[in-house]
Amino acid sequence: CLYLSHADKMSVYGPVVKIHPVVLASIGDSYERRNEGASRVIGTLLGTIDKHSVEVTNCFSVPHNESEDEVAVDMEFAKNMYDLHKRVSPSEVIVGWYATGFEITEHSVLIHEYYSREATNPIHLTMDTALQSGKMNIRAYVSAQMGVPGKTVGVMFTPLSVKYKYYDTERIGVDLLQRTRDAPNTTNGLTSDLCQVGGAAGRVQDMLATVLTYIEDVLSGKQMADNSVGRYLMDLVNKVPKITAEDFETMLNSNINDLLMVTYLSNLTQAQIALNEKIVVL
Amino acid sequence: MATPTLDSPVKQIQIEGLVVLKMIKHYQEEGQGSEVVQGVLLGLVVEDRLEITNCFPFPQHTEDDADFDEVQYQMEMMRSLRHVNIDHLHVGWYQSTYYGSFVSRALLDSQFSYQHAIEESVVLIYDPIKTAQGSLSLKAYRLTPKLMEICKEKDFSAEGLKKAMIGFEHMFEEVPIVIKNSHLINVLMWELEEKCTVADKHELLNLSSSNHLEKSLQLLMDRVDDMSQDIVKYNTYSRNLSKQQQQKHQYIQRRQQENAQRQTRGETPLPEEDVSKMFKPPQPPPRMDTLLIAGQINNYCQNVKEFTSQNLGKLFMAEALQGHNS
């Protein structure tokens, strides 16, 4: 059997693989918890299959043993776990399997065959958790028959393009997790109301600063002006709505009044229930 | 497990990023339609910190799954997870909430049974709607020791609550949360950021507020209605009680008068009847529900205030932007 190593941007044939961040975090976590002596972990990928894409939304690790000449996978366990997962999300099916590590080995072919029995065209995902090449190299493959029919037949793993898909809330969760990168001791607390708005405003400010430096560079001739960027800038400036000052005043004031009234009412309610409690307990 | 102490044994919760992502995904996929989704938290206790390292979701309660054994599901899940070296220590549970309405009898009972069995357990409340507005809303709650005492005695009457001096603010205590990621996950985060462009949705700076306010206020109004009904019930009870006292008093007086008359006429006095059996005292209404409603109202008010303060800030920023323009 052969495997194909390639550059990331090669155009590929086959479904697009969309991965959710929870899957990658799960794989990383199972790698960290692997048994002593195991060099890699494998597991099942769950998700949904579309006409042109496969969306991977969940995964679980499967215990396995690997030695020089043989590999043993706990299939009973895999089936069991899949049943349990199906109870919670009945729409998820087995779409493939994952393995950590950089290369596709002979054992991978055997495991892939097993998964071909479970799913119609299983995806094989590799993630280089040992960072052998300095990056994590998340790749996906599909297997294809190759060779001379009738004579030596082999299996080839063709690469697929990998995209990342986020739900909106996932995006926000991931943003928060990104912030733990910079904190010492890798911890981060959850900020509270006004601080969040301040933080978001700060981020927009940073982005505006980057744009401003670019504009100044272009003006002073240090950089070539790019038309598409110019068009984006036009859109940006036009996005701030042009409202007459009086209209804006009235809008602003009525909104502020609404909010203040609601704040007053909720404070009132809180005082009321506190009083009620004191009276009842008398 | 840490030995129980007077103060809360858990001062801080440390959650792994993986757990956060799993909870978000669970709600997103299975929780549409204002149904709560629940799941179990796994982890371990380190000194005074509760570390949550993994979680798994609980299937929804459906009617056609009558023979579904929850305990069995849990046991099987934990056994399987142990095989792959995931912490299988049960340290709490999580639940999603709709606009902050989670203070209910069911939650109280569940959390009580958890905390009774495992001293350090917490309930994580994940608010998906608030999260969708821009920042992760995750809170960890435990029952205060006072409330635990009351639940143990099952004494929910007014005297019991008065004895323990529980107000609605002392029902739950919030535990601060920090999020921790291992170094490998941090590497993953760097890679993801490289692959995906900057988030193009800045939900947090969204100015529209009326929708959210409307719904929150609607829920608040419903609860206040419940509260006022409760108060009416309590009022009728106390009025009935005092009326009954009066009646008792009158009856005793009449009895005494009659006895005095009979004595003057030389007849045997009527026997003293057991007054308390004749006038059964009315049932005092249970106070626990009132407490829960008050706690819920408090929660709604807090949320609304947070929301309005954020929006006020945003409005002033918009004003500055306009002022700059003109």
XYZ file of N, CA, C and O in Angstrom, chain A residues 8 21-22 24-26 28-29 31-35 57-58 61-63 74 77 80-81 84-85 87-92 127 129 131 134-138 164 166-178 180-182 185-190 193-194 196-197 200-201 203-204 207 240-243 248-249 252 255-256 259-260 262-263 266-267 269-270 273-274 276-277 280-282, chain B residues 16-18 21-22 24-26 28-30 53-54 57 59 68 73 76-77 80-81 83-87 126 128 131-132 134-136 138 162 166-168 177-197 199 201-202 204-205 213 217 224 227 231 234 287 291 294 297-298 301-302 304-306 308-312 314-319 322 325:
748
model
N -0.303 21.368 1.275
C -1.638 21.586 1.820
C -2.646 22.038 0.793
O -3.815 21.750 0.890
N -14.329 22.419 16.195
C -13.187 22.471 17.111
C -13.280 21.486 18.261
O -12.259 21.047 18.794
N -14.515 21.104 18.630
C -14.628 20.201 19.767
C -13.962 18.856 19.465
O -13.409 18.200 20.347
N -11.274 18.364 17.568
C -9.822 18.482 17.686
C -9.395 18.532 19.143
O -8.409 17.907 19.538
N -10.154 19.278 19.949
C -9.808 19.351 21.369
C -9.915 17.969 22.004
O -9.087 17.576 22.829
N -10.931 17.215 21.605
C -11.113 15.868 22.131
C -9.933 14.973 21.785
O -9.440 14.224 22.627
N -6.887 15.892 21.036
C -5.722 16.323 21.811
C -5.783 15.786 23.224
O -4.787 15.301 23.776
N -6.977 15.845 23.814
C -7.132 15.385 25.175
C -6.887 13.888 25.284
O -6.213 13.414 26.203
N -5.047 12.121 23.389
C -3.621 11.870 23.212
C -2.878 12.081 24.515
O -1.962 11.336 24.863
N -3.287 13.119 25.259
C -2.592 13.394 26.512
C -2.832 12.302 27.536
O -2.030 12.096 28.437
N -3.980 11.620 27.401
C -4.298 10.604 28.400
C -3.974 9.207 27.929
O -4.503 8.248 28.467
N -3.135 9.076 26.907
C -2.935 7.743 26.367
C -2.177 6.867 27.351
O -1.486 7.354 28.251
N -2.322 5.563 27.146
C -1.639 4.619 28.022
C -0.137 4.723 27.834
O 0.346 5.155 26.800
N -18.731 16.166 13.824
C -19.147 16.951 14.971
C -18.774 16.337 16.306
O -18.862 16.988 17.328
N -18.395 15.081 16.334
C -18.099 14.463 17.613
C -17.119 13.334 17.408
O -16.927 12.867 16.279
N -12.525 8.202 21.719
C -11.322 7.394 21.491
C -11.622 5.942 21.790
O -12.493 5.607 22.590
N -10.899 5.061 21.102
C -11.101 3.623 21.229
C -9.784 3.010 21.665
O -8.743 3.283 21.062
N -9.787 2.193 22.706
C -8.520 1.614 23.134
C -7.997 0.630 22.105
O -8.765 -0.131 21.505
N -10.255 -2.601 20.108
C -11.374 -3.084 20.903
C -12.682 -2.723 20.201
O -13.284 -1.685 20.459
N -15.908 -2.269 22.357
C -15.960 -0.967 22.999
C -16.477 0.083 22.029
O -17.341 0.899 22.364
N -20.163 -0.224 21.531
C -20.867 0.196 22.736
C -20.956 1.714 22.829
O -22.024 2.285 23.037
N -19.806 2.337 22.670
C -19.752 3.800 22.769
C -20.641 4.446 21.724
O -21.328 5.426 21.990
N -24.181 4.358 22.865
C -24.436 5.348 23.905
C -24.550 6.744 23.315
O -25.440 7.509 23.653
N -23.638 7.043 22.380
C -23.678 8.379 21.785
C -24.932 8.568 20.968
O -25.483 9.659 20.886
N -27.792 7.536 21.586
C -28.935 7.871 22.427
C -29.090 9.374 22.570
O -30.190 9.898 22.619
N -27.931 10.043 22.674
C -27.995 11.480 22.899
C -28.255 12.232 21.608
O -29.107 13.105 21.540
N -27.500 11.906 20.569
C -27.696 12.583 19.290
C -27.979 11.537 18.236
O -27.069 10.999 17.624
N -29.238 11.244 17.993
C -29.575 10.163 17.059
C -29.220 10.476 15.620
O -29.203 9.582 14.797
N -28.879 11.726 15.321
C -28.613 12.037 13.917
C -27.157 11.848 13.552
O -26.780 11.983 12.402
N -26.310 11.532 14.533
C -24.885 11.382 14.208
C -24.590 9.953 13.806
O -25.034 9.012 14.452
N -3.801 13.754 12.950
C -3.432 14.980 13.628
C -2.088 14.730 14.274
O -1.935 13.798 15.063
N 0.012 15.193 16.848
C 0.076 15.761 18.188
C 1.501 15.825 18.703
O 1.792 16.558 19.638
N 3.857 16.896 17.003
C 4.433 18.067 16.330
C 5.762 17.749 15.682
O 6.737 18.469 15.826
N 6.686 20.420 13.372
C 6.556 21.785 13.877
C 5.142 22.319 13.814
O 4.845 23.383 14.330
N 4.250 21.588 13.174
C 2.852 22.034 13.126
C 1.965 20.850 13.411
O 2.420 19.725 13.415
N 0.673 21.128 13.562
C -0.203 20.025 13.914
C -0.701 19.241 12.717
O -1.140 18.120 12.859
N -0.649 19.849 11.562
C -0.913 19.085 10.353
C -2.177 18.243 10.399
O -2.124 17.014 10.356
N -3.282 18.914 10.461
C -4.524 18.150 10.491
C -4.919 17.820 9.070
O -5.151 18.705 8.257
N -12.761 24.258 8.633
C -13.234 24.258 10.001
C -14.566 24.943 10.050
O -14.738 26.011 9.481
N -17.691 26.376 12.485
C -18.051 26.746 13.845
C -19.500 27.119 13.895
O -19.996 27.801 13.012
N -20.199 26.735 14.932
C -21.462 27.389 15.226
C -21.102 28.753 15.796
O -20.001 28.972 16.268
N -22.070 29.663 15.824
C -21.778 30.994 16.366
C -21.293 30.920 17.795
O -20.298 31.531 18.169
N -22.024 30.151 18.586
C -21.635 30.079 19.991
C -20.285 29.396 20.142
O -19.507 29.738 21.030
N -19.993 28.440 19.242
C -18.685 27.802 19.316
C -17.588 28.815 19.051
O -16.540 28.806 19.701
N -17.857 29.701 18.093
C -16.862 30.716 17.766
C -16.558 31.544 18.993
O -15.406 31.847 19.290
N -17.632 31.909 19.723
C -17.420 32.743 20.909
C -16.663 31.962 21.972
O -15.773 32.488 22.643
N -17.019 30.672 22.114
C -16.292 29.851 23.076
C -14.825 29.751 22.717
O -13.946 29.884 23.573
N -14.555 29.531 21.417
C -13.160 29.392 21.002
C -12.409 30.702 21.219
O -11.244 30.702 21.614
N -13.075 31.823 20.970
C -12.417 33.111 21.216
C -11.966 33.212 22.657
O -10.861 33.671 22.948
N -12.847 32.788 23.563
C -12.483 32.845 24.968
C -11.290 31.943 25.239
O -10.360 32.313 25.956
N -11.303 30.758 24.637
C -10.194 29.845 24.866
C -8.902 30.398 24.298
O -7.826 30.147 24.827
N -9.018 31.149 23.204
C -7.807 31.720 22.623
C -7.104 32.601 23.640
O -5.886 32.702 23.659
N -6.748 32.189 26.696
C -5.949 31.527 27.714
C -4.527 31.315 27.238
O -3.647 31.009 28.028
N -4.312 31.472 25.928
C -2.961 31.226 25.432
C -1.974 32.199 26.040
O -0.855 31.843 26.362
N -2.427 33.457 26.139
C -1.456 34.473 26.544
C -1.317 34.558 28.047
O -0.327 35.062 28.540
N 0.375 30.637 33.255
C -0.271 29.529 33.938
C -1.490 29.035 33.179
O -2.285 28.289 33.719
N -1.645 29.512 31.963
C -2.730 29.094 31.075
C -4.091 29.090 31.732
O -4.893 28.211 31.500
N -4.394 30.037 32.580
C -5.755 30.105 33.103
C -6.358 31.451 32.751
O -5.662 32.408 32.454
N -7.661 31.518 32.791
C -8.318 32.761 32.460
C -9.681 32.784 33.108
O -10.424 31.828 33.001
N -10.010 33.864 33.776
C -11.333 33.949 34.381
C -12.337 34.477 33.379
O -11.984 34.972 32.319
N -13.590 34.389 33.717
C -14.632 34.903 32.843
C -14.937 36.339 33.259
O -15.265 36.596 34.391
N -19.935 41.719 32.713
C -20.629 42.673 31.828
C -19.833 43.822 31.213
O -19.390 43.722 30.076
N -19.652 44.905 31.918
C -19.094 46.070 31.246
C -17.671 45.815 30.766
O -17.239 46.340 29.740
N -16.626 43.237 29.407
C -16.670 42.575 28.111
C -16.835 43.589 26.993
O -16.182 43.498 25.959
N -17.741 44.546 27.239
C -17.941 45.565 26.208
C -16.648 46.340 26.001
O -16.243 46.630 24.876
N -14.313 44.214 23.950
C -14.676 44.194 22.526
C -14.314 45.509 21.868
O -13.774 45.543 20.752
N -14.590 46.619 22.570
C -14.241 47.928 22.009
C -12.741 48.027 21.804
O -12.272 48.545 20.772
N -10.727 45.614 21.141
C -10.336 44.824 19.975
C -10.626 45.579 18.682
O -9.814 45.585 17.749
N -11.804 46.229 18.649
C -12.127 46.993 17.432
C -11.110 48.115 17.255
O -10.667 48.410 16.148
N -8.026 46.814 15.694
C -8.195 46.572 14.260
C -8.152 47.881 13.496
O -7.531 47.980 12.432
N -21.148 53.634 8.888
C -21.641 54.483 9.973
C -22.810 55.284 9.417
O -22.640 56.089 8.518
N -23.999 55.067 9.916
C -25.184 55.640 9.276
C -25.211 57.156 9.420
O -24.847 57.701 10.460
N -25.671 57.813 8.353
C -25.745 59.264 8.382
C -27.123 59.657 8.865
O -28.093 59.547 8.129
N -27.204 60.037 10.094
C -28.497 60.468 10.621
C -28.349 61.905 11.076
O -27.320 62.286 11.624
N -30.899 61.547 15.703
C -30.065 60.668 16.505
C -30.266 60.933 17.987
O -30.329 60.019 18.797
N -30.362 62.260 18.330
C -30.586 62.602 19.744
C -31.833 61.909 20.261
O -31.818 61.287 21.320
N -31.380 58.162 20.555
C -30.505 57.828 21.666
C -31.231 58.003 22.982
O -31.204 57.135 23.857
N -33.921 55.353 23.667
C -33.309 54.085 24.050
C -32.775 54.121 25.465
O -32.992 53.205 26.263
N -32.067 55.231 25.768
C -31.502 55.341 27.113
C -32.624 55.359 28.143
O -32.520 54.723 29.203
N -33.880 51.830 28.759
C -32.968 51.033 29.567
C -32.988 51.468 31.019
O -32.990 50.641 31.933
N -33.004 52.794 31.238
C -33.012 53.278 32.614
C -34.278 52.850 33.323
O -34.261 52.451 34.492
N -36.096 50.228 32.737
C -36.036 48.807 33.048
C -35.142 48.571 34.256
O -35.463 47.768 35.139
N -34.016 49.287 34.304
C -33.136 49.136 35.462
C -33.874 49.526 36.734
O -33.809 48.835 37.755
N -36.381 46.860 37.744
C -35.824 45.639 38.329
C -35.294 45.902 39.725
O -35.433 45.064 40.612
N -34.714 47.086 39.942
C -34.281 47.409 41.306
C -35.475 47.425 42.238
O -35.427 46.924 43.362
N -38.285 45.804 41.898
C -38.745 44.436 42.158
C -37.889 43.752 43.199
O -38.389 43.078 44.099
N -36.584 43.945 43.073
C -35.700 43.302 44.043
C -35.975 43.805 45.440
O -36.033 43.024 46.396
N -39.219 42.142 46.750
C -39.163 40.776 47.260
C -38.365 40.698 48.542
O -38.686 39.897 49.430
N -37.355 41.570 48.686
C -36.612 41.553 49.940
C -37.538 41.943 51.096
O -37.547 41.302 52.147
N -40.819 41.691 51.159
C -41.807 40.641 51.332
C -41.277 39.553 52.239
O -41.961 39.048 53.123
N -40.007 39.231 52.005
C -39.419 38.167 52.799
C -39.357 38.565 54.269
O -39.691 37.781 55.149
N -42.818 38.372 55.900
C -43.356 37.030 56.095
C -42.681 36.346 57.258
O -43.294 35.601 58.010
N -41.396 36.610 57.398
C -40.651 35.887 58.414
C -40.938 36.414 59.814
O -40.648 35.761 60.813
N -41.573 37.571 59.889
C -41.839 38.178 61.193
C -42.595 37.249 62.134
O -43.592 36.669 61.679
N -11.702 22.732 31.846
C -10.897 22.607 30.633
C -11.691 23.123 29.450
O -12.904 23.023 29.407
N -10.963 23.636 28.476
C -11.624 24.172 27.296
C -12.493 23.142 26.621
O -13.557 23.445 26.084
N -12.053 21.877 26.668
C -12.810 20.808 26.032
C -14.227 20.733 26.576
O -15.196 20.556 25.833
N -16.383 23.490 25.142
C -16.785 23.234 23.763
C -17.856 22.164 23.696
O -18.812 22.252 22.921
N -17.722 21.126 24.526
C -18.701 20.051 24.481
C -20.077 20.541 24.896
O -21.089 20.181 24.305
N -21.257 23.602 24.675
C -21.793 24.460 23.626
C -22.378 23.605 22.515
O -23.490 23.827 22.039
N -21.626 22.576 22.113
C -22.057 21.742 21.014
C -23.342 21.008 21.377
O -24.263 20.893 20.579
N -23.399 20.508 22.610
C -24.570 19.754 23.028
C -25.817 20.601 22.916
O -26.830 20.165 22.367
N -26.224 23.302 21.134
C -26.468 23.728 19.759
C -27.189 22.655 18.975
O -28.060 22.937 18.164
N -26.807 21.389 19.209
C -27.366 20.341 18.363
C -28.667 19.796 18.898
O -29.533 19.424 18.157
N -28.793 19.694 20.198
C -29.943 18.991 20.729
C -30.883 19.869 21.503
O -31.897 19.411 21.979
N -12.631 18.021 34.047
C -11.793 17.696 32.898
C -12.567 17.109 31.735
O -12.047 17.024 30.637
N -13.788 16.645 31.968
C -14.536 16.091 30.868
C -16.014 16.089 31.231
O -16.385 16.351 32.376
N -23.008 14.191 27.723
C -24.391 14.652 27.762
C -25.348 13.544 28.148
O -25.052 12.366 28.004
N -29.143 11.984 27.490
C -30.187 12.058 26.473
C -31.441 12.700 27.028
O -31.692 12.674 28.227
N -36.074 3.344 29.343
C -34.700 3.813 29.284
C -34.158 3.985 30.686
O -34.717 4.688 31.502
N -27.298 3.976 31.728
C -26.566 4.765 30.731
C -25.337 5.393 31.360
O -24.236 5.339 30.825
N -22.612 2.793 32.235
C -21.905 2.307 31.059
C -20.946 3.356 30.526
O -19.795 3.054 30.176
N -21.441 4.589 30.469
C -20.611 5.680 29.969
C -19.361 5.820 30.812
O -18.247 5.902 30.292
N -16.921 2.982 30.259
C -16.195 3.075 28.995
C -15.144 4.172 29.055
O -14.031 4.005 28.557
N -15.502 5.295 29.685
C -14.542 6.393 29.725
C -13.335 6.020 30.563
O -12.223 6.463 30.325
N -11.920 3.257 30.559
C -11.013 2.485 29.720
C -10.031 3.361 28.970
O -8.933 2.927 28.642
N -10.472 4.570 28.632
C -9.567 5.427 27.895
C -8.953 6.483 28.790
O -8.570 7.553 28.341
N -8.876 6.180 30.064
C -8.142 7.011 31.013
C -8.744 8.372 31.241
O -8.036 9.300 31.590
N -10.034 8.512 31.037
C -10.662 9.793 31.346
C -11.104 9.736 32.803
O -11.594 8.707 33.264
N -10.962 10.840 33.517
C -11.373 10.856 34.922
C -12.816 10.439 35.031
O -13.673 11.013 34.379
N -25.283 27.000 31.925
C -24.777 27.566 30.692
C -25.931 28.304 30.029
O -26.996 27.729 29.805
N -27.103 29.804 26.779
C -26.715 29.878 25.372
C -27.125 31.177 24.715
O -26.438 31.667 23.829
N -24.711 33.769 25.607
C -23.452 33.492 24.928
C -23.520 33.937 23.490
O -22.562 34.498 22.960
N -24.656 33.688 22.851
C -24.782 34.087 21.453
C -24.696 35.590 21.310
O -24.419 36.090 20.230
N -22.481 37.410 22.631
C -21.111 37.893 22.534
C -20.128 37.326 23.515
O -18.953 37.331 23.233
N -20.546 36.861 24.667
C -19.508 36.359 25.555
C -20.040 35.184 26.338
O -21.188 35.166 26.737
N -19.183 34.220 26.576
C -19.588 32.983 27.212
C -20.204 33.236 28.579
O -19.639 33.916 29.415
N -21.275 31.346 31.713
C -21.186 30.071 32.415
C -21.054 30.379 33.896
O -20.186 31.134 34.304
N -37.657 30.148 59.114
C -37.330 31.278 59.986
C -36.188 30.908 60.908
O -35.298 31.696 61.176
N -33.107 31.856 56.329
C -32.673 31.809 54.934
C -33.448 32.841 54.137
O -34.653 32.882 54.165
N -32.710 33.671 53.433
C -33.354 34.578 52.496
C -33.082 34.052 51.114
O -32.311 33.133 50.929
N -33.714 34.648 50.101
C -33.503 34.101 48.771
C -32.082 34.341 48.293
O -31.627 33.700 47.362
N -15.093 30.788 38.330
C -14.616 29.813 37.359
C -13.374 30.341 36.671
O -13.307 31.518 36.337
N -12.414 29.470 36.443
C -11.331 29.820 35.534
C -11.267 28.733 34.481
O -11.639 27.600 34.718
N -10.797 29.125 33.327
C -10.678 28.156 32.243
C -9.204 27.852 32.042
O -8.384 28.758 31.960
N -8.907 26.583 31.967
C -7.521 26.196 31.817
C -7.406 25.305 30.612
O -8.242 24.463 30.359
N -6.342 25.508 29.847
C -6.087 24.646 28.705
C -4.701 24.077 28.818
O -3.773 24.769 29.185
N -4.567 22.827 28.460
C -3.213 22.263 28.485
C -2.418 22.859 27.335
O -2.957 23.464 26.421
N -1.110 22.647 27.366
C -0.253 23.274 26.358
C -0.544 22.744 24.973
O -0.470 23.485 23.993
N -0.900 21.466 24.891
C -1.185 20.903 23.576
C -2.405 21.590 22.961
O -2.423 21.927 21.781
N -3.406 21.806 23.813
C -4.602 22.467 23.305
C -4.277 23.898 22.903
O -4.830 24.428 21.946
N -3.358 24.507 23.632
C -2.970 25.867 23.239
C -2.350 25.881 21.867
O -2.629 26.768 21.053
N -1.518 24.878 21.587
C -0.938 24.788 20.248
C -2.046 24.664 19.216
O -2.018 25.300 18.163
N -3.021 23.838 19.543
C -4.150 23.662 18.640
C -4.843 24.989 18.379
O -5.215 25.311 17.250
N -4.992 25.796 19.453
C -5.652 27.079 19.296
C -4.878 27.984 18.351
O -5.462 28.680 17.515
N -3.556 27.966 18.476
C -2.738 28.779 17.568
C -2.975 28.358 16.124
O -3.145 29.194 15.238
N -3.010 27.039 15.914
C -3.201 26.566 14.542
C -4.547 26.974 14.003
O -4.675 27.384 12.853
N -5.576 26.850 14.855
C -6.911 27.196 14.395
C -6.986 28.659 14.025
O -7.613 29.027 13.034
N -6.321 29.495 14.825
C -6.400 30.920 14.535
C -5.745 31.222 13.203
O -6.195 32.059 12.441
N -4.681 30.463 12.940
C -3.994 30.682 11.673
C -4.899 30.317 10.517
O -4.951 30.983 9.500
N -5.625 29.199 10.694
C -6.424 28.695 9.581
C -7.685 29.519 9.365
O -8.144 29.664 8.254
N -8.260 30.012 10.443
C -9.513 30.751 10.287
C -9.253 32.230 10.421
O -8.475 32.657 11.248
N -9.961 32.992 9.654
C -9.772 34.436 9.719
C -10.356 34.981 11.009
O -11.032 34.294 11.748
N -12.693 36.628 13.611
C -14.147 36.476 13.731
C -14.827 37.672 13.088
O -14.554 38.815 13.430
N -18.014 38.311 13.126
C -19.253 38.756 13.752
C -18.916 39.317 15.116
O -18.420 38.616 15.982
N -19.190 40.560 15.308
C -18.942 41.128 16.626
C -20.260 41.274 17.338
O -20.789 42.364 17.483
N -21.024 41.129 20.270
C -21.030 41.830 21.532
C -21.334 43.304 21.354
O -21.888 43.955 22.219
N -20.979 43.866 20.176
C -21.201 45.294 19.984
C -22.511 45.570 19.284
O -22.735 46.643 18.772
N -34.765 42.272 25.810
C -35.405 42.872 26.973
C -36.840 42.433 27.100
O -37.310 42.089 28.175
N -38.303 40.583 30.308
C -39.327 41.219 31.124
C -40.585 40.379 31.173
O -41.265 40.328 32.190
N -43.481 37.429 38.723
C -44.062 38.340 39.709
C -45.535 38.001 39.917
O -46.040 38.079 41.036
N -45.655 35.201 42.188
C -45.350 35.673 43.526
C -46.562 36.295 44.165
O -46.869 36.033 45.334
N -48.566 35.391 47.557
C -48.810 36.329 48.658
C -50.289 36.341 49.026
O -50.641 36.357 50.210
N -51.027 33.422 51.089
C -50.540 33.577 52.451
C -51.445 34.494 53.245
O -51.721 34.265 54.423
N -43.554 27.315 52.292
C -42.769 28.524 52.038
C -41.678 28.294 51.019
O -41.067 29.231 50.547
N -39.818 30.946 48.300
C -38.385 31.224 48.320
C -37.794 31.046 46.942
O -37.002 31.866 46.466
N -38.834 33.852 44.681
C -38.084 35.071 44.992
C -36.676 34.981 44.439
O -36.154 35.944 43.858
N -36.819 35.541 40.694
C -37.032 36.945 40.355
C -35.729 37.722 40.531
O -35.362 38.556 39.694
N -35.048 37.434 41.617
C -33.771 38.098 41.857
C -32.820 37.867 40.699
O -32.154 38.782 40.209
N -33.784 39.850 37.640
C -33.458 41.272 37.794
C -31.961 41.487 37.591
O -31.554 42.437 36.908
N -31.152 40.619 38.165
C -29.710 40.757 37.979
C -29.351 40.711 36.508
O -28.591 41.551 36.016
N -31.203 41.314 33.914
C -31.684 42.491 33.187
C -30.771 43.675 33.442
O -30.418 44.419 32.530
N -30.356 43.820 34.691
C -29.490 44.971 34.994
C -28.157 44.862 34.277
O -27.652 45.852 33.728
N -27.602 43.664 34.251
C -26.333 43.483 33.520
C -26.520 43.874 32.071
O -25.701 44.578 31.489
N -28.782 45.812 30.679
C -28.988 47.244 30.421
C -27.690 48.015 30.592
O -27.416 48.942 29.821
N -26.879 47.641 31.558
C -25.636 48.396 31.738
C -24.748 48.242 30.517
O -24.161 49.205 30.028
N -24.703 46.998 29.961
C -23.914 46.812 28.748
C -24.426 47.678 27.623
O -23.669 48.338 26.914
N -25.754 47.667 27.479
C -26.333 48.413 26.363
C -26.142 49.905 26.496
O -25.957 50.609 25.502
N -26.205 50.391 27.729
C -25.969 51.827 27.922
C -24.568 52.190 27.442
O -24.379 53.184 26.741
N -22.842 50.655 25.207
C -22.789 50.612 23.745
C -23.429 51.844 23.130
O -22.948 52.383 22.127
N -24.545 52.297 23.739
C -25.222 53.468 23.183
C -24.324 54.689 23.252
O -24.260 55.483 22.314
N -23.617 54.834 24.376
C -22.752 56.000 24.483
C -21.625 55.936 23.481
O -21.193 56.955 22.935
N -21.137 54.712 23.213
C -20.095 54.578 22.195
C -20.627 55.003 20.840
O -19.956 55.718 20.079
N -21.888 54.562 20.533
C -22.464 54.948 19.244
C -22.592 56.453 19.152
O -22.369 57.049 18.091
N -22.938 57.068 20.269
C -23.071 58.534 20.263
C -21.735 59.193 19.941
O -21.663 60.128 19.157
N -21.096 59.029 16.311
C -21.877 59.992 15.541
C -21.325 61.392 15.718
O -21.234 62.160 14.779
N -18.544 62.114 13.581
C -18.883 62.255 12.167
C -19.360 63.649 11.819
O -18.962 64.235 10.831
